[in-house]
Amino acid sequence: MEQRIVDFIAALRAAGVRVSIAESADAFRAVNHIGVLERGEFKSALRATLVKDAKDTPTFESLFPLFFGSGGPPLFNPTGDLTPEEQQMLMDALRALANDLRRLMEMLMQGREPSPQEMQRAGRQVGLQYANRPFQKEWFAKRMQRQMGLEQLDEALQELMEMLAAMGMERETRERLEEAARGNAEALEERVEQFAGENIARKAMEEKQEPSEADLMQRPFSALSENEARALRDMVRRMAAQLRSRASLRYKKGKRGALDAKRTIRANQRYGGVPIELRLKTKRLKPKLVLICDVSTSVRYCSEFMLRLIYELQDQVSKARSFIFIDDIKEITSYFDAGRPDTAVEAVLNDHQPGYYNTNLGNSLDTLTHDHLDAIDHRTTLIFIGDGRNNFSDPRADLVDQLKRRARRVIWLSPESPYLWGTGDSDMYAYQPFCDAIHEVANMQQLADAVDRLLG
Amino acid sequence: MITGTHDVRDALSKQQYVASDEISTVVLLSEKLQKPILVEGPAGVGKTELAKAWASATGRRLIRLQCYEGLDESKALYEWEYAKQMLYTQLLRDKLHDVLSETQTLAQAADRIAQEEDVFFSERFLLPRPLLQAVTADEPVLLLIDEIDRADAEFEAFLLEILSDFQVSVPELGTMKAKQIPAVMLTSNNTRELSEALKRRCLYLFVDYPTVETELRIVRLHAPDLTPQLAKQAVELVHRLRKLDLKKSPSVSETIDWARALVTLNAQALDKETLENTMTVLLKHEQDVQRAKRAIGTPGASGGSSKSDDDDSVDYRMLGRPRR
């Protein structure tokens, strides 16, 4: 059983559940107290000690039955109450059987458990090592059972019984033996099925190793597969939590400034007005953001993650208004009023599919200055997300200049590295003079750093 | 004496807490292994209630520490009572005078004072906050650290010493070790990821919304005057509401409140009028109320929840479109 639990923990780890040594030690202690008789309690004990994150529960649930399935009752040895003569008869009869059937019948008649080697051999012979899909389990189990001779069980039993009868074994004893053998055969079938399932699960785990988080953070947005993008979306929320606590720590450390006389007097009433605890004025303006996101094909991922991140961090921002553009600009703030950030971002992207080489920032800026200039005032940080590629239309950098005069800061997040600026239809050099900072955000790590600086 | 999971379940049910097998096993384990439990789950499924029930079931005093952003050591562990120290200094001035009268030089006086300074940094002037209370208590206690996810990450790190060794360090006095090992429960609404170190020290228990049967038992316990049939209808409706995409799903405590409201209003059936009047007990956002009304208010509303789910998703899209 201990080996089982060790294997199970290894499988959990392979499936991406973080289990520390201390936790596995806890699992053993817990099992010592609970015992293994009550399956439900045993399972709860393992879950409470090994799985510390609700999102890992499905993995646990899917692996548990593979390792601690009912397993089938132990094979049962019916020969215990046979007389020595009868035992001898059975031995002789078994010896007379064909070679391949003999091994099986020995197991069934004498309750000998199949050794791991025997199981593995049977598995190898049917090609179990190549199976990696859960639904293949039944099929491989069937083939393994055939390989072990379980299909010819009826004939073999009949043959054996006839032999025993010829040797003069009593009918009652024979029937008892047959019944026990059939019971054992069922147990063996279950055992095989579970073996197959377990192997397939392990194989599937080995192959499905997800890319590590650190890898994902560094992977360029342009090279994300659909799966990786999904994994990254899950990470955004966690990252937002990290950024949030960093921001709040900074906020705490940043407590300095002038004496707040009013609050100091109030706080020191209990010391008779002697100012023992000082209260300082804290001044921290949460940034007011206006995001202008390019959602054309080239920068879509970058904009998507930025939007997600900002709206997950809404409590760190006093107000955020967002616009997206491809050929023209649209305000999307209302999406976020109606739903949760992740569903809202999805809806935005669904409703605004990119066209064919039609990005036009110049035109979008024109609309922005005409229709939404009220969004930008002296407290606003204006953030552009895009690669500054305009398909050779007028960049209208003069409008960025005009916006910069109104706004507190203009920050540009570009997924393109500086040495690509100015090549082809890139107008980054035209916009550059009007930006307070330009950050390259080609991957999640850079994006997170940029947002972190923004909140600081 | 608690030996098996059924003992835990019985003890909890005496406190009117319906515990699942999972809950009773984990509680039993925490007793046996003397490890804290980290309880996670949606708001209002009875996480805090579990701690209260278990405290009174085992005759422990409940010490509760409610976490919030900015909670620090001085609020959670201890604080020096400056005012009292000051008062004592004033009152003892004459005595101090006596002590110091024999001294000749300033250095001697300072030495003399130094000999006595322990008086002013003793436990006498220590204002114990929940954590210190739990560690220094003579009688058995249960320490409930509520909504740990609201506290800052640094506070979480500060808790580690208590959770693994049941001791706290007060710089002026040294390390204080627990006289008896307190039972500890932490609750979290999972609004942020807790640190690995903290999770490692705890048993993990995820409490989800109960099944219809369990919730029905809970409602029957807390609102015994509700007719069985109505209780069943009510619980089933709540379960359907939880399937909708609501801003805030109705919690178990809200189901109980609603059941009590139904009793108070002497409701005979869940008709349209009763629902309209009491819906706000269950749902706390106007948007949710509207959505729920659309989902269940349609004629033949009892015709399966899958239909209402579809309706709901359509509504949702419409809400999501920008209004111009």
Short mmCIF file of N, CA and C in Angstrom, two decimals, chain A residues 234-351:
data_model
loop_
_atom_site.label_atom_id
_atom_site.label_comp_id
_atom_site.label_asym_id
_atom_site.label_seq_id
_atom_site.Cartn_x
_atom_site.Cartn_y
_atom_site.Cartn_z
N ASP A 234 -5.33 31.79 -17.60
CA ASP A 234 -5.55 31.38 -16.22
C ASP A 234 -4.55 32.06 -15.29
N MET A 235 -3.37 32.27 -15.82
CA MET A 235 -2.33 32.85 -14.96
C MET A 235 -2.55 34.33 -14.70
N VAL A 236 -3.27 34.97 -15.61
CA VAL A 236 -3.40 36.42 -15.48
C VAL A 236 -3.98 36.81 -14.13
N ARG A 237 -4.97 36.04 -13.71
CA ARG A 237 -5.63 36.41 -12.46
C ARG A 237 -4.66 36.31 -11.29
N ARG A 238 -3.86 35.23 -11.33
CA ARG A 238 -2.91 35.06 -10.24
C ARG A 238 -1.85 36.16 -10.27
N MET A 239 -1.47 36.49 -11.48
CA MET A 239 -0.45 37.51 -11.60
C MET A 239 -1.00 38.84 -11.10
N ALA A 240 -2.29 39.07 -11.39
CA ALA A 240 -2.91 40.30 -10.92
C ALA A 240 -2.84 40.35 -9.39
N ALA A 241 -3.07 39.20 -8.76
CA ALA A 241 -2.99 39.16 -7.30
C ALA A 241 -1.59 39.53 -6.82
N GLN A 242 -0.61 39.00 -7.53
CA GLN A 242 0.78 39.30 -7.15
C GLN A 242 1.06 40.79 -7.28
N LEU A 243 0.67 41.32 -8.44
CA LEU A 243 0.93 42.73 -8.68
C LEU A 243 0.22 43.58 -7.63
N ARG A 244 -0.99 43.12 -7.28
CA ARG A 244 -1.77 43.89 -6.33
C ARG A 244 -1.06 43.94 -4.98
N SER A 245 -0.57 42.77 -4.52
CA SER A 245 0.05 42.81 -3.21
C SER A 245 1.37 43.57 -3.26
N ARG A 246 2.04 43.52 -4.40
CA ARG A 246 3.26 44.32 -4.52
C ARG A 246 2.93 45.81 -4.44
N ALA A 247 1.85 46.17 -5.14
CA ALA A 247 1.46 47.57 -5.13
C ALA A 247 1.09 48.01 -3.72
N SER A 248 0.40 47.12 -3.00
CA SER A 248 -0.04 47.55 -1.67
C SER A 248 1.14 47.60 -0.70
N LEU A 249 2.13 46.72 -0.92
CA LEU A 249 3.33 46.78 -0.09
C LEU A 249 4.06 48.10 -0.31
N ARG A 250 4.17 48.45 -1.59
CA ARG A 250 4.85 49.69 -1.92
C ARG A 250 4.14 50.87 -1.29
N TYR A 251 2.83 50.76 -1.32
CA TYR A 251 2.00 51.81 -0.78
C TYR A 251 2.33 51.99 0.70
N LYS A 252 2.51 50.85 1.38
CA LYS A 252 2.80 50.89 2.80
C LYS A 252 4.17 51.51 3.04
N LYS A 253 5.13 51.03 2.26
CA LYS A 253 6.49 51.56 2.44
C LYS A 253 6.53 53.05 2.09
N GLY A 254 5.68 53.42 1.18
CA GLY A 254 5.69 54.80 0.71
C GLY A 254 5.03 55.77 1.66
N LYS A 255 4.77 55.32 2.90
CA LYS A 255 4.13 56.21 3.85
C LYS A 255 5.14 57.22 4.37
N ARG A 256 5.27 58.31 3.77
CA ARG A 256 6.15 59.34 4.28
C ARG A 256 5.54 60.66 3.86
N GLY A 257 6.07 61.67 4.38
CA GLY A 257 5.53 62.96 3.99
C GLY A 257 5.32 63.82 5.21
N ALA A 258 4.49 64.78 5.07
CA ALA A 258 4.32 65.78 6.11
C ALA A 258 3.50 65.22 7.27
N LEU A 259 3.66 65.83 8.41
CA LEU A 259 2.90 65.45 9.60
C LEU A 259 1.43 65.78 9.40
N ASP A 260 0.59 64.83 9.74
CA ASP A 260 -0.84 65.09 9.68
C ASP A 260 -1.28 65.46 11.09
N ALA A 261 -1.37 66.75 11.35
CA ALA A 261 -1.59 67.22 12.71
C ALA A 261 -2.92 66.73 13.27
N LYS A 262 -3.93 66.79 12.44
CA LYS A 262 -5.26 66.42 12.92
C LYS A 262 -5.29 64.98 13.40
N ARG A 263 -4.79 64.09 12.57
CA ARG A 263 -4.85 62.67 12.93
C ARG A 263 -3.87 62.34 14.06
N THR A 264 -2.75 63.06 14.12
CA THR A 264 -1.81 62.81 15.21
C THR A 264 -2.43 63.15 16.55
N ILE A 265 -3.08 64.28 16.63
CA ILE A 265 -3.71 64.68 17.89
C ILE A 265 -4.77 63.66 18.29
N ARG A 266 -5.54 63.25 17.32
CA ARG A 266 -6.60 62.29 17.61
C ARG A 266 -6.02 60.97 18.10
N ALA A 267 -4.97 60.50 17.44
CA ALA A 267 -4.41 59.21 17.79
C ALA A 267 -3.74 59.25 19.16
N ASN A 268 -3.31 60.44 19.59
CA ASN A 268 -2.56 60.52 20.84
C ASN A 268 -3.37 61.05 22.01
N GLN A 269 -4.67 61.08 21.82
CA GLN A 269 -5.56 61.46 22.92
C GLN A 269 -5.29 60.59 24.14
N ARG A 270 -5.06 59.29 23.86
CA ARG A 270 -4.94 58.37 24.99
C ARG A 270 -3.61 58.51 25.72
N TYR A 271 -2.68 59.26 25.17
CA TYR A 271 -1.45 59.53 25.92
C TYR A 271 -1.49 60.92 26.51
N GLY A 272 -2.68 61.40 26.65
CA GLY A 272 -2.81 62.73 27.22
C GLY A 272 -2.29 63.80 26.28
N GLY A 273 -2.39 63.57 25.03
CA GLY A 273 -2.03 64.60 24.06
C GLY A 273 -0.55 64.68 23.78
N VAL A 274 0.24 63.83 24.47
CA VAL A 274 1.68 63.83 24.16
C VAL A 274 1.86 63.08 22.86
N PRO A 275 2.41 63.70 21.83
CA PRO A 275 2.47 63.02 20.52
C PRO A 275 3.49 61.90 20.51
N ILE A 276 3.05 60.72 20.84
CA ILE A 276 3.94 59.56 20.86
C ILE A 276 3.90 58.86 19.51
N GLU A 277 2.70 58.66 19.01
CA GLU A 277 2.59 58.05 17.69
C GLU A 277 2.30 59.13 16.67
N LEU A 278 3.18 59.22 15.71
CA LEU A 278 2.97 60.25 14.70
C LEU A 278 2.11 59.72 13.58
N ARG A 279 1.29 60.56 13.06
CA ARG A 279 0.53 60.20 11.85
C ARG A 279 1.01 61.08 10.72
N LEU A 280 1.35 60.43 9.61
CA LEU A 280 1.84 61.21 8.48
C LEU A 280 0.78 61.27 7.40
N LYS A 281 0.89 62.33 6.63
CA LYS A 281 -0.04 62.43 5.50
C LYS A 281 0.37 61.42 4.45
N THR A 282 -0.56 60.67 4.00
CA THR A 282 -0.22 59.76 2.91
C THR A 282 -0.88 60.30 1.66
N LYS A 283 -0.11 60.29 0.65
CA LYS A 283 -0.67 60.78 -0.59
C LYS A 283 -0.41 59.76 -1.67
N ARG A 284 -1.43 59.23 -2.16
CA ARG A 284 -1.24 58.24 -3.20
C ARG A 284 -2.40 58.35 -4.16
N LEU A 285 -2.11 58.81 -5.31
CA LEU A 285 -3.16 58.89 -6.31
C LEU A 285 -3.16 57.62 -7.11
N LYS A 286 -4.27 56.94 -7.12
CA LYS A 286 -4.35 55.79 -8.00
C LYS A 286 -4.37 56.31 -9.44
N PRO A 287 -3.67 55.64 -10.32
CA PRO A 287 -3.63 56.15 -11.69
C PRO A 287 -4.99 56.08 -12.36
N LYS A 288 -5.24 57.07 -13.20
CA LYS A 288 -6.46 57.08 -13.99
C LYS A 288 -6.02 56.72 -15.40
N LEU A 289 -6.57 55.67 -15.93
CA LEU A 289 -6.02 55.14 -17.17
C LEU A 289 -6.96 55.31 -18.35
N VAL A 290 -6.36 55.59 -19.49
CA VAL A 290 -7.09 55.44 -20.74
C VAL A 290 -6.26 54.51 -21.61
N LEU A 291 -6.85 53.40 -21.97
CA LEU A 291 -6.12 52.43 -22.79
C LEU A 291 -6.58 52.52 -24.22
N ILE A 292 -5.64 52.53 -25.12
CA ILE A 292 -5.98 52.51 -26.53
C ILE A 292 -5.30 51.30 -27.15
N CYS A 293 -6.11 50.30 -27.45
CA CYS A 293 -5.54 49.01 -27.82
C CYS A 293 -5.74 48.71 -29.29
N ASP A 294 -4.68 48.32 -29.92
CA ASP A 294 -4.75 47.80 -31.28
C ASP A 294 -5.18 46.35 -31.17
N VAL A 295 -6.27 45.98 -31.82
CA VAL A 295 -6.68 44.57 -31.76
C VAL A 295 -6.57 43.91 -33.13
N SER A 296 -5.75 44.48 -34.00
CA SER A 296 -5.52 43.80 -35.27
C SER A 296 -4.68 42.56 -35.00
N THR A 297 -4.60 41.70 -35.98
CA THR A 297 -4.03 40.38 -35.77
C THR A 297 -2.66 40.41 -35.10
N SER A 298 -1.82 41.34 -35.50
CA SER A 298 -0.44 41.29 -35.03
C SER A 298 -0.29 41.54 -33.54
N VAL A 299 -1.17 42.33 -32.94
CA VAL A 299 -0.99 42.67 -31.53
C VAL A 299 -2.15 42.21 -30.66
N ARG A 300 -2.97 41.34 -31.22
CA ARG A 300 -4.18 40.95 -30.53
C ARG A 300 -3.93 40.37 -29.15
N TYR A 301 -3.03 39.40 -29.09
CA TYR A 301 -2.76 38.75 -27.78
C TYR A 301 -2.29 39.75 -26.75
N CYS A 302 -1.39 40.62 -27.20
CA CYS A 302 -0.83 41.59 -26.29
C CYS A 302 -1.93 42.47 -25.70
N SER A 303 -2.82 42.96 -26.57
CA SER A 303 -3.92 43.81 -26.10
C SER A 303 -4.85 43.04 -25.19
N GLU A 304 -5.11 41.80 -25.59
CA GLU A 304 -6.04 41.00 -24.79
C GLU A 304 -5.53 40.86 -23.36
N PHE A 305 -4.26 40.48 -23.22
CA PHE A 305 -3.72 40.25 -21.88
C PHE A 305 -3.62 41.54 -21.10
N MET A 306 -3.33 42.62 -21.79
CA MET A 306 -3.27 43.91 -21.11
C MET A 306 -4.64 44.27 -20.55
N LEU A 307 -5.67 44.09 -21.37
CA LEU A 307 -7.03 44.41 -20.91
C LEU A 307 -7.39 43.55 -19.71
N ARG A 308 -7.11 42.26 -19.83
CA ARG A 308 -7.42 41.37 -18.71
C ARG A 308 -6.74 41.83 -17.44
N LEU A 309 -5.46 42.12 -17.58
CA LEU A 309 -4.67 42.48 -16.42
C LEU A 309 -5.20 43.75 -15.77
N ILE A 310 -5.47 44.76 -16.60
CA ILE A 310 -5.91 46.03 -16.05
C ILE A 310 -7.26 45.88 -15.36
N TYR A 311 -8.16 45.09 -15.97
CA TYR A 311 -9.47 45.00 -15.34
C TYR A 311 -9.47 44.07 -14.15
N GLU A 312 -8.53 43.12 -14.08
CA GLU A 312 -8.39 42.35 -12.84
C GLU A 312 -7.87 43.25 -11.73
N LEU A 313 -7.12 44.26 -12.12
CA LEU A 313 -6.49 45.15 -11.14
C LEU A 313 -7.30 46.40 -10.90
N GLN A 314 -8.59 46.34 -11.21
CA GLN A 314 -9.38 47.55 -11.21
C GLN A 314 -9.34 48.31 -9.89
N ASP A 315 -9.18 47.55 -8.79
CA ASP A 315 -9.17 48.23 -7.49
C ASP A 315 -7.91 49.05 -7.28
N GLN A 316 -6.90 48.83 -8.12
CA GLN A 316 -5.67 49.61 -7.99
C GLN A 316 -5.69 50.85 -8.90
N VAL A 317 -6.76 50.98 -9.63
CA VAL A 317 -6.84 52.03 -10.63
C VAL A 317 -8.07 52.84 -10.31
N SER A 318 -7.98 54.16 -10.37
CA SER A 318 -9.15 54.92 -9.96
C SER A 318 -10.22 54.90 -11.04
N LYS A 319 -9.80 54.91 -12.27
CA LYS A 319 -10.79 54.84 -13.34
C LYS A 319 -10.09 54.37 -14.60
N ALA A 320 -10.71 53.49 -15.31
CA ALA A 320 -10.09 53.05 -16.55
C ALA A 320 -11.12 53.15 -17.66
N ARG A 321 -10.73 53.81 -18.74
CA ARG A 321 -11.57 53.79 -19.93
C ARG A 321 -10.77 53.14 -21.03
N SER A 322 -11.43 52.32 -21.81
CA SER A 322 -10.67 51.59 -22.82
C SER A 322 -11.27 51.79 -24.19
N PHE A 323 -10.37 51.90 -25.14
CA PHE A 323 -10.78 52.00 -26.54
C PHE A 323 -10.02 50.95 -27.31
N ILE A 324 -10.66 50.43 -28.34
CA ILE A 324 -9.90 49.57 -29.22
C ILE A 324 -9.99 50.13 -30.63
N PHE A 325 -9.00 49.82 -31.43
CA PHE A 325 -9.09 50.28 -32.81
C PHE A 325 -8.51 49.24 -33.75
N ILE A 326 -9.05 49.23 -34.94
CA ILE A 326 -8.40 48.55 -36.05
C ILE A 326 -8.30 49.62 -37.13
N ASP A 327 -9.41 49.83 -37.84
CA ASP A 327 -9.40 50.96 -38.77
C ASP A 327 -9.98 52.21 -38.14
N ASP A 328 -10.89 51.98 -37.14
CA ASP A 328 -11.44 53.14 -36.44
C ASP A 328 -11.53 52.78 -34.96
N ILE A 329 -11.75 53.80 -34.15
CA ILE A 329 -11.69 53.55 -32.70
C ILE A 329 -13.08 53.34 -32.13
N LYS A 330 -13.18 52.48 -31.11
CA LYS A 330 -14.46 52.25 -30.45
C LYS A 330 -14.23 52.20 -28.96
N GLU A 331 -15.16 52.74 -28.21
CA GLU A 331 -15.02 52.64 -26.76
C GLU A 331 -15.61 51.31 -26.30
N ILE A 332 -14.90 50.62 -25.41
CA ILE A 332 -15.38 49.31 -24.97
C ILE A 332 -15.60 49.27 -23.47
N THR A 333 -15.56 50.43 -22.81
CA THR A 333 -15.69 50.44 -21.35
C THR A 333 -16.98 49.75 -20.89
N SER A 334 -18.05 49.92 -21.68
CA SER A 334 -19.35 49.42 -21.23
C SER A 334 -19.36 47.89 -21.11
N TYR A 335 -18.53 47.23 -21.90
CA TYR A 335 -18.45 45.76 -21.79
C TYR A 335 -18.08 45.36 -20.37
N PHE A 336 -17.21 46.16 -19.78
CA PHE A 336 -16.68 45.77 -18.48
C PHE A 336 -17.64 46.12 -17.35
N ASP A 337 -18.59 47.03 -17.64
CA ASP A 337 -19.59 47.32 -16.62
C ASP A 337 -20.55 46.16 -16.49
N ALA A 338 -20.76 45.45 -17.60
CA ALA A 338 -21.82 44.44 -17.61
C ALA A 338 -21.36 43.10 -17.09
N GLY A 339 -20.11 42.76 -17.28
CA GLY A 339 -19.72 41.40 -16.93
C GLY A 339 -18.37 41.34 -16.26
N ARG A 340 -17.95 40.13 -15.97
CA ARG A 340 -16.64 39.93 -15.38
C ARG A 340 -15.58 40.17 -16.44
N PRO A 341 -14.36 40.54 -16.00
CA PRO A 341 -13.33 40.91 -16.97
C PRO A 341 -13.09 39.85 -18.03
N ASP A 342 -13.00 38.57 -17.63
CA ASP A 342 -12.61 37.59 -18.65
C ASP A 342 -13.69 37.41 -19.71
N THR A 343 -14.96 37.38 -19.26
CA THR A 343 -16.01 37.23 -20.27
C THR A 343 -16.13 38.48 -21.12
N ALA A 344 -15.89 39.63 -20.49
CA ALA A 344 -16.00 40.88 -21.23
C ALA A 344 -14.94 40.95 -22.32
N VAL A 345 -13.71 40.57 -21.98
CA VAL A 345 -12.63 40.63 -22.97
C VAL A 345 -12.97 39.71 -24.13
N GLU A 346 -13.49 38.52 -23.80
CA GLU A 346 -13.86 37.60 -24.86
C GLU A 346 -14.91 38.20 -25.78
N ALA A 347 -15.92 38.82 -25.17
CA ALA A 347 -16.98 39.42 -25.97
C ALA A 347 -16.42 40.51 -26.87
N VAL A 348 -15.54 41.34 -26.32
CA VAL A 348 -14.95 42.42 -27.11
C VAL A 348 -14.25 41.85 -28.33
N LEU A 349 -13.41 40.85 -28.10
CA LEU A 349 -12.62 40.32 -29.21
C LEU A 349 -13.50 39.60 -30.23
N ASN A 350 -14.56 38.96 -29.73
CA ASN A 350 -15.47 38.30 -30.65
C ASN A 350 -16.18 39.29 -31.55
N ASP A 351 -16.57 40.42 -30.95
CA ASP A 351 -17.34 41.38 -31.72
C ASP A 351 -16.47 42.20 -32.67
#
